[in-house]
Coordinates of C-alpha atoms in Angstrom, one line a residue:
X1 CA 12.1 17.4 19.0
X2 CA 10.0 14.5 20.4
X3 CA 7.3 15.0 22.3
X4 CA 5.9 11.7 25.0
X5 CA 2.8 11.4 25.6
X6 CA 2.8 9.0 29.0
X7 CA 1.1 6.3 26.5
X8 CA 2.8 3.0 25.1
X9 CA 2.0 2.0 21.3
X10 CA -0.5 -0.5 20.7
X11 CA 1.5 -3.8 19.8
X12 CA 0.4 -5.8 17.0
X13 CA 2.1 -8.9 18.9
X14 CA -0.9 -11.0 20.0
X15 CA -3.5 -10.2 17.5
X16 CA -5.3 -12.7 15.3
X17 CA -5.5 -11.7 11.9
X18 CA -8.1 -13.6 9.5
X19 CA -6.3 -15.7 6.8
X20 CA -7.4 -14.6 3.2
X21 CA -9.8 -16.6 1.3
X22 CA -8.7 -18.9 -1.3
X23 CA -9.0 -17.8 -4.7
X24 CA -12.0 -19.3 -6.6
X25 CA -10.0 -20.2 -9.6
X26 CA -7.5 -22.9 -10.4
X27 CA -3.8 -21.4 -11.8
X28 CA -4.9 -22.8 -15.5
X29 CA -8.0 -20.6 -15.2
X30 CA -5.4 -17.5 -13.9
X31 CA -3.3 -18.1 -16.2
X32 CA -6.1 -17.7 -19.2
X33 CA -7.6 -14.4 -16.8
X34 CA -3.8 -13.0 -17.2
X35 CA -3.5 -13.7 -20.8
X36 CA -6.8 -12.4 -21.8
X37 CA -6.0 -8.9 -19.7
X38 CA -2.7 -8.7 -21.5
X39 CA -4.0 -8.6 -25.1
X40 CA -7.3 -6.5 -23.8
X41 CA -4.8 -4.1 -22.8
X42 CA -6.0 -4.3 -19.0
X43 CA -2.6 -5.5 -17.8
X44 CA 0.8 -3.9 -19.1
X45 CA 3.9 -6.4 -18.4
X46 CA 7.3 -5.3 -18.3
X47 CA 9.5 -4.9 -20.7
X48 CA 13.1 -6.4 -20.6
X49 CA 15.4 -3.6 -22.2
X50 CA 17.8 -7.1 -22.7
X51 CA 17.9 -10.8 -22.2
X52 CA 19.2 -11.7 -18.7
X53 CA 22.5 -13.6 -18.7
X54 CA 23.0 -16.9 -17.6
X55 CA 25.4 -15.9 -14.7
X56 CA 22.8 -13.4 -13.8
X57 CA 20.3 -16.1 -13.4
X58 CA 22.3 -18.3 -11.1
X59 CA 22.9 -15.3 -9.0
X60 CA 20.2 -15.9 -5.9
X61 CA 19.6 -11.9 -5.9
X62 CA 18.1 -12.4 -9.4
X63 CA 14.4 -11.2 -9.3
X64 CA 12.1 -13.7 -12.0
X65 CA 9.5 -11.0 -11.9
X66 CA 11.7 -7.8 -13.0
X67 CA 14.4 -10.3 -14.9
X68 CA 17.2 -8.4 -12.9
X69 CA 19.4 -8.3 -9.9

């Protein structure tokens, strides 16, 4: 059962939101940051249980992060 309470939601239509500040490092630096977490054991990737196939990576649904569709 729903219950009205006379008010009207708060729109987010209208509001300014502050853009995020640039990241201090260039992607060559990230890239070395990423690396070094992976073999200090920081940051886990993920595993593919099998090579994606070529027809799966023409597909537009196919996800380069997860290597699936």
């Amino acid at each position: 059962m729903a219950v009205s309470t006379g008010k009207k939601r708060n729109r987010l239509e209208g509001r300014k939101y502050e853009s995020p500040s640039p990241i201090p490092c260039t992607p060559k630096e990230l890239d070395m940051l990423l690396d070094k977490w992976i073999t200090d054991g920081v940051f886990k990737p993920n595993h593919m249980s099998r090579e994606p196939t070529e027809e799966e990576r023409r597909d537009l649904r196919f996800c380069n992060l997860h290597c699936y569709v």
